[in-house]
Structures are given as structure tokens and as C-alpha cells.
mmCIF file of C-alpha atoms in Angstrom:
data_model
loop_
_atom_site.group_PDB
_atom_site.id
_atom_site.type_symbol
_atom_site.label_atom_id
_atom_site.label_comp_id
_atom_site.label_asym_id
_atom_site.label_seq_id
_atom_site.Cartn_x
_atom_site.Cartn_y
_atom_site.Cartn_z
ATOM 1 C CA UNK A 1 113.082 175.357 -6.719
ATOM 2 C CA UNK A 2 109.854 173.788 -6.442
ATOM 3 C CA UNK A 3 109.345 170.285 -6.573
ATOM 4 C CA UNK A 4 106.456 168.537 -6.925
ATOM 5 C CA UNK A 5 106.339 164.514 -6.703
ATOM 6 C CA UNK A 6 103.336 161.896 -6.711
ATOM 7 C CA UNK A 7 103.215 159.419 -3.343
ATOM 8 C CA UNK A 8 103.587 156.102 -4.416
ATOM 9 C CA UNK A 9 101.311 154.695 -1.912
ATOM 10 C CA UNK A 10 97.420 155.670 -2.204
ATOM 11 C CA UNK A 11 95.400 155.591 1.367
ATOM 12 C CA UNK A 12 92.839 153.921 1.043
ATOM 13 C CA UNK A 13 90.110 154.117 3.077
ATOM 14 C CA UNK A 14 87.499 151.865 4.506
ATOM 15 C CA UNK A 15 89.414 149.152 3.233
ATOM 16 C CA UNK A 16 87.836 145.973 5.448
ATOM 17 C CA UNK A 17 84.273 147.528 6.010
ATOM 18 C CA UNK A 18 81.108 145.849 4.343
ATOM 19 C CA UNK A 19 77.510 146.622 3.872
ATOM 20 C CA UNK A 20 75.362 144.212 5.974
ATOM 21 C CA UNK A 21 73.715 143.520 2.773
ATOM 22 C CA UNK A 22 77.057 143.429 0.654
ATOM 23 C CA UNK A 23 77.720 140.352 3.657
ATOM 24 C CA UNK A 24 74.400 138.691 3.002
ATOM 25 C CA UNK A 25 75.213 138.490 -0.485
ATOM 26 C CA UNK A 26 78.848 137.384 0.536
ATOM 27 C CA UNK A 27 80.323 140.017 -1.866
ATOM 28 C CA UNK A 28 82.876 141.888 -1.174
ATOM 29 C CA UNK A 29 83.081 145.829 -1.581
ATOM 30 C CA UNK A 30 85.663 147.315 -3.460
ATOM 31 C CA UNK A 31 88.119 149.743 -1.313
ATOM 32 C CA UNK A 32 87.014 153.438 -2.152
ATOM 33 C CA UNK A 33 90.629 154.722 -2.985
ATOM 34 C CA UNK A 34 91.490 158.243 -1.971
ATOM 35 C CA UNK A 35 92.444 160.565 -4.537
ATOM 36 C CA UNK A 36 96.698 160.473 -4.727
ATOM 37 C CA UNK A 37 97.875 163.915 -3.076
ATOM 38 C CA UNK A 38 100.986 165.468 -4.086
ATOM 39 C CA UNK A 39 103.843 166.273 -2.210
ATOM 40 C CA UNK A 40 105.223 169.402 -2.541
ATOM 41 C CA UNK A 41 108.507 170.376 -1.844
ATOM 42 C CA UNK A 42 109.243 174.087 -1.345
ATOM 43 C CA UNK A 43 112.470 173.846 0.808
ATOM 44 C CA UNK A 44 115.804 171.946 1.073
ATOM 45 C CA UNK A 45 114.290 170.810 4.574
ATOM 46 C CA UNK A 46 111.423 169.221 2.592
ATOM 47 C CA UNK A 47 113.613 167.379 0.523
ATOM 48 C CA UNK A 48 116.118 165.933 3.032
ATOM 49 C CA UNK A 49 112.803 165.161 5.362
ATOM 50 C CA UNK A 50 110.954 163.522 2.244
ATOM 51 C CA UNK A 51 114.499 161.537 1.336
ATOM 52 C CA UNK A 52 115.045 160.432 5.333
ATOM 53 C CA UNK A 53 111.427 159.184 5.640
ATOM 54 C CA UNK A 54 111.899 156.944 2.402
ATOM 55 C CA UNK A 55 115.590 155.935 3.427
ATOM 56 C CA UNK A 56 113.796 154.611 6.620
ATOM 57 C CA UNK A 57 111.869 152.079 4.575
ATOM 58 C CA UNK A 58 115.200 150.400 3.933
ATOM 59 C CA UNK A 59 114.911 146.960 4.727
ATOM 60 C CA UNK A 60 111.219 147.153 6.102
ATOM 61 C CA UNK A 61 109.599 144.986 3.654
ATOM 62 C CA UNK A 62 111.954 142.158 4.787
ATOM 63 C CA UNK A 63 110.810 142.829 8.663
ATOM 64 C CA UNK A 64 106.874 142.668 7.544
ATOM 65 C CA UNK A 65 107.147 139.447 5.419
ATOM 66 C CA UNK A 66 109.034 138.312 9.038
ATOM 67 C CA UNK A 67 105.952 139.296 10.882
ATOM 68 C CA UNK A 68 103.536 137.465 8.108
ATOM 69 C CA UNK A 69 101.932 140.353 7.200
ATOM 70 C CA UNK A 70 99.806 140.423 3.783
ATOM 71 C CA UNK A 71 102.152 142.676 1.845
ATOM 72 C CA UNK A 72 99.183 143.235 -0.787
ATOM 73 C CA UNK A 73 97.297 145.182 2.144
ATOM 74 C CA UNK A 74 99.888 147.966 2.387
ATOM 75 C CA UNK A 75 97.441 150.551 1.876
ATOM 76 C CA UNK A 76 96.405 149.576 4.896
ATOM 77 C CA UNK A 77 99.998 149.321 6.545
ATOM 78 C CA UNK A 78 99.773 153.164 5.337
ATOM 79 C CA UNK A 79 96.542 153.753 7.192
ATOM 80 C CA UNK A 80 97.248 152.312 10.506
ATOM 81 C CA UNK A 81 100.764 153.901 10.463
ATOM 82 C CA UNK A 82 99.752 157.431 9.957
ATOM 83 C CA UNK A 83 96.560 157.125 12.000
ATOM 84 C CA UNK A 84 99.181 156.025 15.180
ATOM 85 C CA UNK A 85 101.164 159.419 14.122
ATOM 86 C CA UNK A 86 98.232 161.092 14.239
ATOM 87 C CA UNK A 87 97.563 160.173 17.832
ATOM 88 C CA UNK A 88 100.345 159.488 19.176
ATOM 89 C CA UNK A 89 100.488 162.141 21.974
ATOM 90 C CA UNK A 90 97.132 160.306 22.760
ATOM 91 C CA UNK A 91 97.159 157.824 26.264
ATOM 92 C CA UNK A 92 94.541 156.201 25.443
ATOM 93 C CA UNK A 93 95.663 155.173 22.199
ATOM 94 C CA UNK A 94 99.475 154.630 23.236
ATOM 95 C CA UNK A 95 97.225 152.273 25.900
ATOM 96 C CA UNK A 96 95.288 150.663 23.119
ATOM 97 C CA UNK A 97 98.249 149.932 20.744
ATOM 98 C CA UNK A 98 99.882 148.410 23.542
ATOM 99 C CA UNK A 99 97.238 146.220 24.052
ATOM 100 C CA UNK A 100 97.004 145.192 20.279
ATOM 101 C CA UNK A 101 101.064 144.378 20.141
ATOM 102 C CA UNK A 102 101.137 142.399 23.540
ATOM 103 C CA UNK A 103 97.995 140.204 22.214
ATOM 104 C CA UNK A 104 100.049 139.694 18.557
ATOM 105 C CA UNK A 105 103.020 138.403 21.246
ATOM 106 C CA UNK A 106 100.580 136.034 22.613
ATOM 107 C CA UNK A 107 98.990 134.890 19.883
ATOM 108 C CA UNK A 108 102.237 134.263 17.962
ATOM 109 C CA UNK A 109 104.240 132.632 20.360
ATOM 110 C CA UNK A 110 102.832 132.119 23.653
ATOM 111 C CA UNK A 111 99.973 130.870 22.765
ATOM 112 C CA UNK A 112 101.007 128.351 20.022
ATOM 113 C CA UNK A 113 103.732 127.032 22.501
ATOM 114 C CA UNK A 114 101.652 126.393 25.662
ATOM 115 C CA UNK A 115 99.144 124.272 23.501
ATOM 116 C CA UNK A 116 101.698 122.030 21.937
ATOM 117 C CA UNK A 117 103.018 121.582 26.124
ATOM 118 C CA UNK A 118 99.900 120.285 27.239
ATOM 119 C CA UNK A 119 99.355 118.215 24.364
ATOM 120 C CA UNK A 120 98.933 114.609 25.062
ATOM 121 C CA UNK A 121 97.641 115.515 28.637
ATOM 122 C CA UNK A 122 94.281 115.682 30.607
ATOM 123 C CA UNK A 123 94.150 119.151 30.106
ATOM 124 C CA UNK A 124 93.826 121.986 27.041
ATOM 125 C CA UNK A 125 94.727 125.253 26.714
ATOM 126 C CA UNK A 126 91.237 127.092 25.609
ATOM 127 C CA UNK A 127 92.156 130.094 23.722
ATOM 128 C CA UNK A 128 88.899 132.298 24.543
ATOM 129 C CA UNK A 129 89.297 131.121 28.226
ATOM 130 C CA UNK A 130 93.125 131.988 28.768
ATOM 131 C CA UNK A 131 91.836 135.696 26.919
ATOM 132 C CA UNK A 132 89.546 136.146 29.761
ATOM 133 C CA UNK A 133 91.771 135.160 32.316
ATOM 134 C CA UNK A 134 94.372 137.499 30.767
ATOM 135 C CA UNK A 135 92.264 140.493 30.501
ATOM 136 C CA UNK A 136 90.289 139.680 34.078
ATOM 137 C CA UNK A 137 93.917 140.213 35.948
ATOM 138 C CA UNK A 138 94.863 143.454 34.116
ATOM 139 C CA UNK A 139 91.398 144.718 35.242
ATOM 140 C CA UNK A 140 92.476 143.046 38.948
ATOM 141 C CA UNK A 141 88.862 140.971 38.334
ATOM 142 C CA UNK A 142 89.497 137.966 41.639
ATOM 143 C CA UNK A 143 86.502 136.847 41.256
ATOM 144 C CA UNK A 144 87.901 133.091 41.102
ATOM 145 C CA UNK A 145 91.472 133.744 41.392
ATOM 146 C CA UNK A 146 93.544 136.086 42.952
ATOM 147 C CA UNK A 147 97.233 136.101 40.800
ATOM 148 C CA UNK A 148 98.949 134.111 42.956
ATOM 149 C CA UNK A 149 96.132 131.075 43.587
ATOM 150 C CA UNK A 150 96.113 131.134 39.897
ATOM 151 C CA UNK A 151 99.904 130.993 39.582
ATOM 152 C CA UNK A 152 99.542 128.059 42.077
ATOM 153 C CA UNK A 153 96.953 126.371 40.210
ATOM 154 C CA UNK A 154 98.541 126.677 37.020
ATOM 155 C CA UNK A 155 101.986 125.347 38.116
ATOM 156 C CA UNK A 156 100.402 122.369 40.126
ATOM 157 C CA UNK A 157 98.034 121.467 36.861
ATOM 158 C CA UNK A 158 100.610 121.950 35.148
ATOM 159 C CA UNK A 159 103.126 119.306 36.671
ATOM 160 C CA UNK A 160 100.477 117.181 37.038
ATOM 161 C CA UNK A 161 99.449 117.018 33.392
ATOM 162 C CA UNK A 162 103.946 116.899 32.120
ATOM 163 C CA UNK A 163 103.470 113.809 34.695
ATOM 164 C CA UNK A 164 100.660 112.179 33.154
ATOM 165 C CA UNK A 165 101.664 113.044 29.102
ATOM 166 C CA UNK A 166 105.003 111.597 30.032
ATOM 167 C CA UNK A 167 103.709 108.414 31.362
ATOM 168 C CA UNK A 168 101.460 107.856 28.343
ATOM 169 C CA UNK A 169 104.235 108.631 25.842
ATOM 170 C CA UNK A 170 107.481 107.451 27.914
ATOM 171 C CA UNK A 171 106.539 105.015 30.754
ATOM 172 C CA UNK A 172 107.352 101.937 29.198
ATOM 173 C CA UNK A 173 110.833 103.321 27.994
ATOM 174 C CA UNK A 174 111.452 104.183 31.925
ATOM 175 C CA UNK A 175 109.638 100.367 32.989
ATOM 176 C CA UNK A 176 112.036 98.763 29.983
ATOM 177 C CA UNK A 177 115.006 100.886 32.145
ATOM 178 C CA UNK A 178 114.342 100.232 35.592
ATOM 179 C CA UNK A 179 113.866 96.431 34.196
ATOM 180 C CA UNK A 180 116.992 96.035 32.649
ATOM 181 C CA UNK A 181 118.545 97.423 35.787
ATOM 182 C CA UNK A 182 117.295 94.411 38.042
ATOM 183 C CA UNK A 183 118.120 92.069 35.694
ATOM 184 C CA UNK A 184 121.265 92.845 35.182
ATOM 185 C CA UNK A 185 122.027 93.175 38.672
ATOM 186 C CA UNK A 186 121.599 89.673 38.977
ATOM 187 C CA UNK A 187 125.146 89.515 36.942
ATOM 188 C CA UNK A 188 127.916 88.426 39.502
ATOM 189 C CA UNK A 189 130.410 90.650 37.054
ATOM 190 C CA UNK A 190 128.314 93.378 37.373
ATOM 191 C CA UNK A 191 128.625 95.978 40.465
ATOM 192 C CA UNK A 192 125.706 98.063 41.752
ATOM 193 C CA UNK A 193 126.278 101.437 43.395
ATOM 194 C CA UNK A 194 124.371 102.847 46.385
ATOM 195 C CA UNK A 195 123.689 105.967 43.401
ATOM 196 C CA UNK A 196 121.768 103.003 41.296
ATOM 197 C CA UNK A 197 124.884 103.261 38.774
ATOM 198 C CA UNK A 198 126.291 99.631 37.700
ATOM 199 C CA UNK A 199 129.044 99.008 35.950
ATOM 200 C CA UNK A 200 131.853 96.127 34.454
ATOM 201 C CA UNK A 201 135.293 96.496 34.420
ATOM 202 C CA UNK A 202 135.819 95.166 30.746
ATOM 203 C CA UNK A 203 139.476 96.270 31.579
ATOM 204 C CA UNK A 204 141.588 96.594 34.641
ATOM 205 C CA UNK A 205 143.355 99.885 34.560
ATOM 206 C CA UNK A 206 146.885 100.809 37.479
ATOM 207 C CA UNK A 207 147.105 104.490 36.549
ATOM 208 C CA UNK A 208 146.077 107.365 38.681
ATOM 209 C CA UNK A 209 142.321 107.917 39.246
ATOM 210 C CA UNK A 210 141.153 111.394 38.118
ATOM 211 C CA UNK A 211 139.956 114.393 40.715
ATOM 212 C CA UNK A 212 136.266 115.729 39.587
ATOM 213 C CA UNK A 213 138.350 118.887 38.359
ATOM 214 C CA UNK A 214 140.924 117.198 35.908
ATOM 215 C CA UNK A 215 140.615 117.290 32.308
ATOM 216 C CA UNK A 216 140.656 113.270 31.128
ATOM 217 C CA UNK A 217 140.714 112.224 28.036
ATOM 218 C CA UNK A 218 138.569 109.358 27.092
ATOM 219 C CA UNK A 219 136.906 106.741 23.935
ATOM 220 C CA UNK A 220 133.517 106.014 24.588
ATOM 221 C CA UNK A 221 130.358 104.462 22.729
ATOM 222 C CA UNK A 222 126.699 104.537 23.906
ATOM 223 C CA UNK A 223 123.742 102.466 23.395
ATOM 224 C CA UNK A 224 120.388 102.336 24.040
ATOM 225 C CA UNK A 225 119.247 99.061 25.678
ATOM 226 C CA UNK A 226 117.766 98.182 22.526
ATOM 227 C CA UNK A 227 121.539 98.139 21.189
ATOM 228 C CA UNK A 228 121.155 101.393 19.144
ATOM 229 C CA UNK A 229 124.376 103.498 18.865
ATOM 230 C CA UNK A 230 123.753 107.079 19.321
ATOM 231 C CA UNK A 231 127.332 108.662 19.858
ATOM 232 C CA UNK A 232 130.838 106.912 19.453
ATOM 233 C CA UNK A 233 134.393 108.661 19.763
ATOM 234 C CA UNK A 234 135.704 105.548 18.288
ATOM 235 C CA UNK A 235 133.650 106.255 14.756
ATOM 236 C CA UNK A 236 134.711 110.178 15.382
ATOM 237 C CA UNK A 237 138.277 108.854 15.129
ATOM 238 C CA UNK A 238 139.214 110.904 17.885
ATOM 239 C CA UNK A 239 138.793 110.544 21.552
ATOM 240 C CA UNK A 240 137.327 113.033 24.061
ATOM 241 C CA UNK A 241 138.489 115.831 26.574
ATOM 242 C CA UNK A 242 136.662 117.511 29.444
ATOM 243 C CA UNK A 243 136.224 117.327 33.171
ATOM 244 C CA UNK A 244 133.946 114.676 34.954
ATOM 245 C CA UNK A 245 131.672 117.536 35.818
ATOM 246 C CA UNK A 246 130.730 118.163 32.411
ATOM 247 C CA UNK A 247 129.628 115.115 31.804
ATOM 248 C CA UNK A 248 125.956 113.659 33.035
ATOM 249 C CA UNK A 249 126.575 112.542 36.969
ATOM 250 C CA UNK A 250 126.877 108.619 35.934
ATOM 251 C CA UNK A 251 129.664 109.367 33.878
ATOM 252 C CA UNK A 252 131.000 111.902 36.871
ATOM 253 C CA UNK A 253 130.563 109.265 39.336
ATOM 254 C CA UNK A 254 132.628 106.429 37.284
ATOM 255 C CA UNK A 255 134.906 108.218 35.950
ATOM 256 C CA UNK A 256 136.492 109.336 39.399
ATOM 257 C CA UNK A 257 137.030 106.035 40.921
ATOM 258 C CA UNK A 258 138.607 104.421 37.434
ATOM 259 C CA UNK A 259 142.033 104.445 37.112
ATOM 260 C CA UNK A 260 143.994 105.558 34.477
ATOM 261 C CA UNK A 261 143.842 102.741 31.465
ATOM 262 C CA UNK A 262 140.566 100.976 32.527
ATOM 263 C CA UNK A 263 138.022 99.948 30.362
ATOM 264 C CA UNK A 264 134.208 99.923 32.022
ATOM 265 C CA UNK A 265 130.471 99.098 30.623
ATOM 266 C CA UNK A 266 128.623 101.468 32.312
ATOM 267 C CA UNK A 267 124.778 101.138 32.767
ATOM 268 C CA UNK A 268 123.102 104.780 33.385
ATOM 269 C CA UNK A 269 119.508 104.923 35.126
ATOM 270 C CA UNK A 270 117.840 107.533 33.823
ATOM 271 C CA UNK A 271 117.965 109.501 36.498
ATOM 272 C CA UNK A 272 121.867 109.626 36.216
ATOM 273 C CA UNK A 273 121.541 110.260 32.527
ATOM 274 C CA UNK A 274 119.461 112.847 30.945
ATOM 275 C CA UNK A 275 116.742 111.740 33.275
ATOM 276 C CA UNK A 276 112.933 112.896 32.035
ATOM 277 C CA UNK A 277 114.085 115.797 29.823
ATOM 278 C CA UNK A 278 115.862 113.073 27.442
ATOM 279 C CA UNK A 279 118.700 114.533 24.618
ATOM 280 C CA UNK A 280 118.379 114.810 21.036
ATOM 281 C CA UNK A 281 116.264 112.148 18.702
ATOM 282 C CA UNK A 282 117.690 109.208 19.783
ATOM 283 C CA UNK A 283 117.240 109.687 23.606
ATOM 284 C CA UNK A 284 114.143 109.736 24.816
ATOM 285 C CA UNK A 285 112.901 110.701 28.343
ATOM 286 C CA UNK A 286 113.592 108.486 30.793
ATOM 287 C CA UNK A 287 115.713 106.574 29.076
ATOM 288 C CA UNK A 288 118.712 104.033 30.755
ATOM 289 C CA UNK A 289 122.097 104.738 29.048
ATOM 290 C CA UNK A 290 124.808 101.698 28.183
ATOM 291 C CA UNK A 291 128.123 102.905 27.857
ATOM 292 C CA UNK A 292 131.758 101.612 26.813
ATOM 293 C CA UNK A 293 134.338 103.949 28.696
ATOM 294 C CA UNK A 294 137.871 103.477 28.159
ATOM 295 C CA UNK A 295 140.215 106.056 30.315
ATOM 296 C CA UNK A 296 143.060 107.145 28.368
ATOM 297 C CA UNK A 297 144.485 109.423 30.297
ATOM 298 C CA UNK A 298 144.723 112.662 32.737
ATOM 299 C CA UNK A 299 145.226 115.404 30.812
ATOM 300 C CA UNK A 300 147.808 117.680 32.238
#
């Protein structure tokens, strides 16, 4: 039987183009809308095609908000999608589309997240620039650089810039570190490693010391030099379990010459700790770690 149903979706056509004297006037042209065709269905295969297409829909509306695409312009969702159909036994076009979706991947997230790096640094990432630099490479244009003196530039400016941001934002957390670290040296209770790790015994433990590859259970509490608590097992309620290496390599380093029931105040250069990355809120980069260790026991 013949069936005969009305697309929901009009094409429109022409839907961003303006008269250069509708743009003098900064008014905008109304979208000449096609004339809706109708579908007809003449065979079961047109009906299960026709269902399948719209079945395929399922869920797409959700994917396009995703991609923060203006859901009012789906006439012109329609347009691009059947003008890709249309060509797409085309190279040049698959070529072209490919170039459109790789520069929405840059522009989305590449882009966005090498600017907020080299914030706070000498440098800026200059979005017409890095376009040129990115198309003059796919056209193999070494005028100034070939790829690789560029990679090399990049990656040296690049370190040199994470250098300087961090020592505008973070080098007097690191000077307030490596100052608390000579001072307390000075401490005749307080013992300095060749590593740069010092520590206290608060209490003398007799038990056996742990191997880097035993499971110890532990309480701890750390502090920021300024006395701020950022993790405690003894607020948790409940101590800790996991191997030394785990752990950042201060804590490895103590914790495999203390001896079963000991009690230590260790004090973590950064570079022991979480060195220039930092962890979290609370621990910034560079930052020197105090901690309260108390060994329970080896787990078995």
C-alpha cells in the first residue's frame, strides 16, 4: 500500500548568506525555506529504510548538545549532512571534511589547553600564528622550520617558560622549603640524610625493619610548614596499608630503616615529596612535607 508521509525537517537553503547591502544595513535575511517534499513509500523496503534512518537519530540530540551545537540551526545540521552524502565518494571532499573535524579538535581542546599552560609565562600561544604553523607543515612549507627544529624549539621554549611561570607563582613556597630545611638542621635531635631527608625519632621502636616490598601498616599526619593539616589516618580512624614503594621516596626511604613500633617526624624536601608537580589543593609545587609516622606493623 502506498504511503505517503511529510519530512519533519525542511532544508533550508542559503541559511547564513547575506546581501552586502543587507550587511551594511546590519539586517539580517530571512532563510528562503525549501518547499517540504514528501516521502513516498511504495515498498516494505521503503518503510523499514525510512524507520532505520529515524531509529538512528536515537540519542543524537544528546551527542549534538555534547558538541555545543545550536540545536535551533538544524536545518542546517540537515544541509551539511546530506550535502556530505552527496559527496561522499568525493576525495577531495572526504579531504576537506577532514580538515574541518581535525581544526574543531584543535580548537576545542588543544587549543584552549595549551593557552591556559603558558599562562603566567614569557610567552603566548597566538591562535592565527599556531594556524599557520599548522597548515605550513601539512603543506611541508620549511621555510623557518623544518618539523623537528620546530619540535626542538617548542619543547626548549616550552621548559623554559613552565620554569619561569613556576618561579613567579611557586618560588617562594620552594625558598620557604629549602629554608626551613637549614634551619632545622641546626636541631641536634634532628638527623639529616645524604638524600636531603631529615627526620626525629619522636619514638624508639625494637621490631623488625620493613623490606621495600612488605606491606606495613602505618598512622600518619601531614603538614605543611605553615602547620596546615592536609591528610591524617588518625582523623580517618583507621590506619594505612601499602608497600614503601607506593609511597613518595621520603616516605620509602624512612620507612625502611624504622623499626617496627617507632614513631618519626619526618621533614620531606620537595624533591622527595611531590616535587614541582605538587598534589591536590593543599599542596602546592615545590612544596616541603612535615610528617608524623608511627610504624605499626609488617603486614604479613
Amino acid at each position: 500500500m502506498k504511503k505517503t508521509i511529510c519530512v519533519a525537517l525542511a532544508l533550508v537553503a542559503g541559511a547564513s548568506l547575506f546581501t552586502a547591502e543587507a550587511a551594511k544595513k546590519k539586517t539580517v535575511q530571512k532563510p528562503v525555506e525549501e518547499k517540504v517534499q514528501a516521502v513516498q513509500l511504495t515498498s516494505s523496503s521503503d518503510s523499514v529504510s525510512y524507520a532505520a534512518g529515524m531509529t538512528m537519530t536515537n540519542g543524537l540530540l544528546n551527542y549534538l548538545l555534547q558538541q555545543k551545537m545550536d540545536t535551533t540551526m538544524m536545518a542546517d545540521f540537515v544541509r551539511g549532512f546530506m550535502d556530505a552524502v552527496k559527496t561522499a565518494d568525493d576525495p577531495r571532499m572526504k579531504a576537506y571534511m577532514t580538515g574541518q573535524n581535525i581544526a574543531q579538535q584543535l580548537n576545542e581542546r588543544m587549543l584552549p589547553s595549551l593557552k591556559t599552560e603558558f599562562q603566567d609565562s614569557p610567552d603566548s600561544i597566538m591562535a592565527d600564528v599556531l594556524y599557520r604553523g599548522f597548515t605550513d607543515a601539512m603543506l611541508n612549507d620549511t621555510t623557518i622550520f623544518t618539523l623537528q627544529k620546530a619540535e626542538d624549539y617548542f619543547s626548549a621554549r616550552q621548559k623554559a617558560d613552565k620554569a619561569a611561570r613556576d618561579e613567579k607563582l611557586y618560588g617562594a613556597n620552594r625558598e620557604a622549603g629549602i629554608k626551613f630545611l637549614e634551619e632545622n638542621a641546626k636541631n641536634d635531635s634532628v638527623i639529616t640524610l645524604p638524600s636531603g631527608l631529615q627526620y626525629k625519632v619522636l619514638v624508639k621502636g625494637s621490631g623488625a625493619v620493613p623490606q621495600s616490598s612488605d606491606k606495613v601498616k602505618v598512622h600518619y599526619e601531614g603538614r605543611l610548614i605553615d602547620g596546615k593539616v592536609f591528610d591524617s589516618s588518625y582523623q580517618r580512624g583507621e590506619p594505612s596499608e601499602f608497600t614503601p614503594t607506593q609511597v613518595i621516596r621520603g616516605w620509602t626511604e624512612a620507612l625502611t630503616m624504622m623499626p617496627v613500633g617507632s614513631k618519626w617526624q619526618l621533614y620531606i624536601p620537595y624533591e622527595l615529596a611531590y616535587g614541582e608537580r605538587g598534589a591536590g589543593a593543599d599542596i602546592k609545587p615545590y612544596s616541603m612535607l612535615i610528617f608524623d609516622v608511627e610504624l605499626l606493623e609488617i603486614v604479613k
